[in-house]
PDB file of C-alpha atoms in Angstrom:
ATOM      1  CA  MET O  25      35.326   7.512  51.031  1.00  0.00           C
ATOM      2  CA  ILE O  26      38.621   7.656  47.668  1.00  0.00           C
ATOM      3  CA  THR O  27      36.630   5.288  45.881  1.00  0.00           C
ATOM      4  CA  VAL O  28      33.403   7.311  46.844  1.00  0.00           C
ATOM      5  CA  VAL O  29      34.992  10.683  45.335  1.00  0.00           C
ATOM      6  CA  LEU O  30      36.087   8.951  42.327  1.00  0.00           C
ATOM      7  CA  PHE O  31      33.108   7.461  41.392  1.00  0.00           C
ATOM      8  CA  THR O  32      31.564  11.456  42.185  1.00  0.00           C
ATOM      9  CA  THR O  33      34.565  12.843  40.292  1.00  0.00           C
ATOM     10  CA  THR O  34      34.135  10.283  37.333  1.00  0.00           C
ATOM     11  CA  THR O  35      30.456  10.871  36.897  1.00  0.00           C
ATOM     12  CA  LEU O  36      30.708  14.888  36.811  1.00  0.00           C
ATOM     13  CA  LEU O  37      33.716  14.456  33.988  1.00  0.00           C
ATOM     14  CA  ALA O  38      32.020  12.397  31.796  1.00  0.00           C
ATOM     15  CA  GLN O  39      29.710  14.723  29.446  1.00  0.00           C
ATOM     16  CA  LYS O  40      26.562  13.499  27.865  1.00  0.00           C
ATOM     17  CA  THR O  41      25.904  14.234  24.477  1.00  0.00           C
ATOM     18  CA  VAL O  42      22.436  14.438  23.199  1.00  0.00           C
ATOM     19  CA  VAL O  43      20.332  15.230  19.754  1.00  0.00           C
ATOM     20  CA  SER O  44      17.194  16.408  19.662  1.00  0.00           C
ATOM     21  CA  GLY O  45      15.292  17.516  16.402  1.00  0.00           C
ATOM     22  CA  VAL O  46      13.082  17.530  14.266  1.00  0.00           C
ATOM     23  CA  VAL O  47      12.459  15.076  10.786  1.00  0.00           C
ATOM     24  CA  SER O  48       9.727  16.411   7.773  1.00  0.00           C
ATOM     25  CA  ASP O  49       9.542  15.710   4.315  1.00  0.00           C
ATOM     26  CA  LYS O  50      11.943  17.911   2.401  1.00  0.00           C
ATOM     27  CA  GLU O  51       8.890  18.227  -0.560  1.00  0.00           C
ATOM     28  CA  THR O  52       6.291  19.346   1.773  1.00  0.00           C
ATOM     29  CA  LYS O  53       8.075  20.302   5.466  1.00  0.00           C
ATOM     30  CA  GLU O  54       5.334  17.975   6.544  1.00  0.00           C
ATOM     31  CA  LYS O  55       6.352  16.413   9.891  1.00  0.00           C
ATOM     32  CA  LEU O  56       7.132  12.496  10.144  1.00  0.00           C
ATOM     33  CA  PRO O  57       5.802  10.204  12.356  1.00  0.00           C
ATOM     34  CA  PHE O  58       8.383   6.839  13.750  1.00  0.00           C
ATOM     35  CA  VAL O  59      10.959   7.705  11.906  1.00  0.00           C
ATOM     36  CA  ASN O  60      13.789   5.520  13.215  1.00  0.00           C
ATOM     37  CA  VAL O  61      17.199   8.044  14.448  1.00  0.00           C
ATOM     38  CA  TYR O  62      20.562   5.836  15.735  1.00  0.00           C
ATOM     39  CA  PHE O  63      23.777   7.284  16.554  1.00  0.00           C
ATOM     40  CA  THR O  64      25.400   5.884  13.516  1.00  0.00           C
ATOM     41  CA  ASN O  65      27.788   2.401  14.094  1.00  0.00           C
ATOM     42  CA  SER O  66      25.764   2.260  18.068  1.00  0.00           C
ATOM     43  CA  THR O  67      22.759  -0.107  19.361  1.00  0.00           C
ATOM     44  CA  THR O  68      21.491   3.744  20.696  1.00  0.00           C
ATOM     45  CA  GLY O  69      18.529   4.974  19.333  1.00  0.00           C
ATOM     46  CA  VAL O  70      14.608   6.289  19.470  1.00  0.00           C
ATOM     47  CA  MET O  71      11.775   6.494  16.958  1.00  0.00           C
ATOM     48  CA  SER O  72      10.265  10.430  16.108  1.00  0.00           C
ATOM     49  CA  ASP O  73       6.705  11.347  17.716  1.00  0.00           C
ATOM     50  CA  LEU O  74       4.049  11.816  16.034  1.00  0.00           C
ATOM     51  CA  TYR O  75       5.770  15.454  15.349  1.00  0.00           C
ATOM     52  CA  GLY O  76       8.703  14.115  14.131  1.00  0.00           C
ATOM     53  CA  ALA O  77      10.433  14.801  16.653  1.00  0.00           C
ATOM     54  CA  PHE O  78      12.982  12.776  18.991  1.00  0.00           C
ATOM     55  CA  THR O  79      15.319  13.053  21.920  1.00  0.00           C
ATOM     56  CA  LEU O  80      18.848  10.697  21.580  1.00  0.00           C
ATOM     57  CA  GLU O  81      21.563  10.911  24.298  1.00  0.00           C
ATOM     58  CA  THR O  82      24.744   8.861  24.947  1.00  0.00           C
ATOM     59  CA  ASN O  83      27.577   9.157  27.195  1.00  0.00           C
ATOM     60  CA  ASP O  84      29.636   7.907  24.892  1.00  0.00           C
ATOM     61  CA  GLN O  85      32.025  10.021  23.147  1.00  0.00           C
ATOM     62  CA  SER O  86      32.900   8.297  20.333  1.00  0.00           C
ATOM     63  CA  LEU O  87      29.732   8.188  18.332  1.00  0.00           C
ATOM     64  CA  THR O  88      29.984  11.262  16.036  1.00  0.00           C
ATOM     65  CA  SER O  89      26.954  11.577  14.015  1.00  0.00           C
ATOM     66  CA  VAL O  90      23.511  10.132  13.984  1.00  0.00           C
ATOM     67  CA  THR O  91      21.268   8.517  10.798  1.00  0.00           C
ATOM     68  CA  ILE O  92      17.931   9.216  10.140  1.00  0.00           C
ATOM     69  CA  GLU O  93      16.055   6.277   8.520  1.00  0.00           C
ATOM     70  CA  TYR O  94      12.407   6.247   7.149  1.00  0.00           C
ATOM     71  CA  ILE O  95      10.855   3.907   4.998  1.00  0.00           C
ATOM     72  CA  GLY O  96      10.118   5.613   1.568  1.00  0.00           C
ATOM     73  CA  TYR O  97      13.130   7.865   1.924  1.00  0.00           C
ATOM     74  CA  ASN O  98      16.143   8.331   1.383  1.00  0.00           C
ATOM     75  CA  ASN O  99      18.765   7.690   4.301  1.00  0.00           C
ATOM     76  CA  GLU O 100      20.041  10.802   6.212  1.00  0.00           C
ATOM     77  CA  ILE O 101      23.684  10.925   7.991  1.00  0.00           C
ATOM     78  CA  VAL O 102      23.777  13.944  10.172  1.00  0.00           C
ATOM     79  CA  ASN O 103      27.743  14.613  11.908  1.00  0.00           C
ATOM     80  CA  ILE O 104      27.538  16.383  15.562  1.00  0.00           C
ATOM     81  CA  THR O 105      29.712  17.117  18.312  1.00  0.00           C
ATOM     82  CA  PRO O 106      30.429  14.344  21.018  1.00  0.00           C
ATOM     83  CA  GLY O 107      29.431  15.566  24.705  1.00  0.00           C
ATOM     84  CA  LYS O 108      27.249  18.694  23.839  1.00  0.00           C
ATOM     85  CA  LYS O 109      23.691  19.334  24.032  1.00  0.00           C
ATOM     86  CA  GLN O 110      22.091  19.840  20.584  1.00  0.00           C
ATOM     87  CA  THR O 111      19.295  20.506  18.144  1.00  0.00           C
ATOM     88  CA  ILE O 112      18.988  19.450  14.441  1.00  0.00           C
ATOM     89  CA  THR O 113      16.443  19.960  11.857  1.00  0.00           C
ATOM     90  CA  VAL O 114      16.505  16.777   9.036  1.00  0.00           C
ATOM     91  CA  GLU O 115      14.260  17.279   6.102  1.00  0.00           C
ATOM     92  CA  LEU O 116      14.149  13.846   4.651  1.00  0.00           C
ATOM     93  CA  ALA O 117      14.299  13.355   0.925  1.00  0.00           C
ATOM     94  CA  SER O 118      11.603  10.862  -1.464  1.00  0.00           C
ATOM     95  CA  SER O 119      13.539   8.086  -2.752  1.00  0.00           C
ATOM     96  CA  ALA O 120       9.809   6.793  -4.442  1.00  0.00           C
ATOM     97  CA  VAL O 121      10.224   6.534  -8.403  1.00  0.00           C
ATOM     98  CA  GLN O 122       7.720   7.962 -10.646  1.00  0.00           C
ATOM     99  CA  ILE O 123       6.394   5.152 -13.146  1.00  0.00           C
ATOM    100  CA  GLU O 124       5.324   6.611 -16.386  1.00  0.00           C
ATOM    101  CA  ALA O 125       3.347   3.444 -18.177  1.00  0.00           C
ATOM    102  CA  VAL O 126       2.031   0.209 -17.120  1.00  0.00           C
ATOM    103  CA  GLU O 127       1.631  -2.248 -19.020  1.00  0.00           C
ATOM    104  CA  VAL O 128      -1.391  -5.198 -18.662  1.00  0.00           C
ATOM    105  CA  VAL O 129      -0.212  -7.988 -21.449  1.00  0.00           C
ATOM    106  CA  ALA O 130      -3.170 -11.258 -21.124  1.00  0.00           C
ATOM    107  CA  SER O 131      -1.874 -14.229 -22.129  1.00  0.00           C
ATOM    108  CA  GLY O 132      -5.653 -15.416 -22.816  1.00  0.00           C
ATOM    109  CA  LYS O 133      -4.742 -19.485 -22.251  1.00  0.00           C
ATOM    110  CA  LEU O 134      -6.679 -21.087 -20.053  1.00  0.00           C
ATOM    111  CA  LYS O 135      -4.229 -23.181 -17.120  1.00  0.00           C
ATOM    112  CA  LYS O 136      -6.308 -25.980 -16.225  1.00  0.00           C
ATOM    113  CA  ASP O 137      -9.762 -26.995 -18.193  1.00  0.00           C
ATOM    114  CA  THR O 138     -11.747 -27.811 -15.247  1.00  0.00           C
ATOM    115  CA  ALA O 139     -14.945 -29.849 -14.367  1.00  0.00           C
ATOM    116  CA  ALA O 140     -16.963 -26.952 -13.793  1.00  0.00           C
ATOM    117  CA  LEU O 141     -15.333 -24.697 -17.036  1.00  0.00           C
ATOM    118  CA  ARG O 142     -16.727 -27.696 -19.715  1.00  0.00           C
ATOM    119  CA  LEU O 143     -20.067 -27.490 -17.570  1.00  0.00           C
ATOM    120  CA  TYR O 144     -20.868 -24.494 -18.108  1.00  0.00           C
ATOM    121  CA  ARG O 145     -18.966 -24.428 -21.928  1.00  0.00           C
ATOM    122  CA  ASN O 146     -21.739 -27.686 -22.364  1.00  0.00           C
ATOM    123  CA  ILE O 147     -25.128 -25.205 -20.495  1.00  0.00           C
ATOM    124  CA  ILE O 148     -24.057 -22.324 -23.336  1.00  0.00           C
ATOM    125  CA  LYS O 149     -23.490 -24.913 -26.607  1.00  0.00           C
ATOM    126  CA  ASN O 150     -26.919 -26.424 -25.201  1.00  0.00           C
ATOM    127  CA  LYS O 151     -28.755 -23.753 -24.961  1.00  0.00           C
ATOM    128  CA  PRO O 152     -30.767 -23.949 -27.852  1.00  0.00           C
ATOM    129  CA  LEU O 153     -31.476 -27.150 -28.416  1.00  0.00           C
ATOM    130  CA  ASN O 154     -33.430 -27.106 -24.788  1.00  0.00           C
ATOM    131  CA  ARG O 155     -35.398 -23.981 -24.700  1.00  0.00           C
ATOM    132  CA  PRO O 156     -39.128 -25.113 -23.868  1.00  0.00           C
ATOM    133  CA  THR O 157     -40.649 -23.629 -27.081  1.00  0.00           C
ATOM    134  CA  ASN O 158     -38.222 -26.710 -28.731  1.00  0.00           C
ATOM    135  CA  LEU O 159     -39.662 -29.533 -26.772  1.00  0.00           C
ATOM    136  CA  ASP O 160     -43.178 -31.847 -27.083  1.00  0.00           C
ATOM    137  CA  SER O 161     -43.977 -31.758 -23.277  1.00  0.00           C
ATOM    138  CA  TYR O 162     -41.566 -30.213 -19.601  1.00  0.00           C
ATOM    139  CA  SER O 163     -42.872 -30.254 -16.399  1.00  0.00           C
ATOM    140  CA  TYR O 164     -41.464 -28.730 -13.715  1.00  0.00           C
ATOM    141  CA  GLU O 165     -42.017 -27.984  -9.803  1.00  0.00           C
ATOM    142  CA  GLU O 166     -43.050 -24.556  -8.523  1.00  0.00           C
ATOM    143  CA  TYR O 167     -42.554 -23.396  -4.733  1.00  0.00           C
ATOM    144  CA  THR O 168     -43.339 -20.444  -3.187  1.00  0.00           C
ATOM    145  CA  LYS O 169     -42.725 -19.281   0.581  1.00  0.00           C
ATOM    146  CA  THR O 170     -44.623 -17.065   2.206  1.00  0.00           C
ATOM    147  CA  GLU O 171     -44.097 -14.857   5.205  1.00  0.00           C
ATOM    148  CA  PHE O 172     -45.576 -12.990   7.423  1.00  0.00           C
ATOM    149  CA  ASP O 173     -44.517 -11.211  10.347  1.00  0.00           C
ATOM    150  CA  LEU O 174     -46.076  -8.884  13.272  1.00  0.00           C
ATOM    151  CA  TYR O 175     -44.602  -6.574  15.040  1.00  0.00           C
ATOM    152  CA  ASN O 176     -45.117  -3.604  17.905  1.00  0.00           C
ATOM    153  CA  ILE O 177     -49.752  -5.241  17.926  1.00  0.00           C
ATOM    154  CA  SER O 178     -51.393  -2.911  19.953  1.00  0.00           C
ATOM    155  CA  GLU O 179     -54.564  -4.807  22.192  1.00  0.00           C
ATOM    156  CA  LYS O 180     -57.369  -3.572  20.221  1.00  0.00           C
TER     157      LYS O 180
END
């Protein structure tokens, strides 16, 4: 009986830290979905929903900050008060760097002389010699295919 009372009292005295909030872009104010939000130096964390909202809770009173991470944005660490319910609004700054210009330079060398490239070069080189007007005689075989399809034919 004393154990049950002691356990119940300990449970009631343990205060829960609850942090909820919304994560958005600092410039556009657009809500960011699927942002990683976790207590710093712990394994307790969640992801924000489609609208950037999250709720994170723990009984560990030693956790005093929350880290917010998102790809393409700078990480943000927000200090919190342990043992309280609190709401925070986080605006993440983009970590993207603007590129002034991109220069593409071609080397102009073929890495490997393949059989297909040699054949193509020979065809182009001998094209004037193989014209039918330059030959005394030539022959060829012609193939023609005719296809006839009938659909929705009436009885008449």
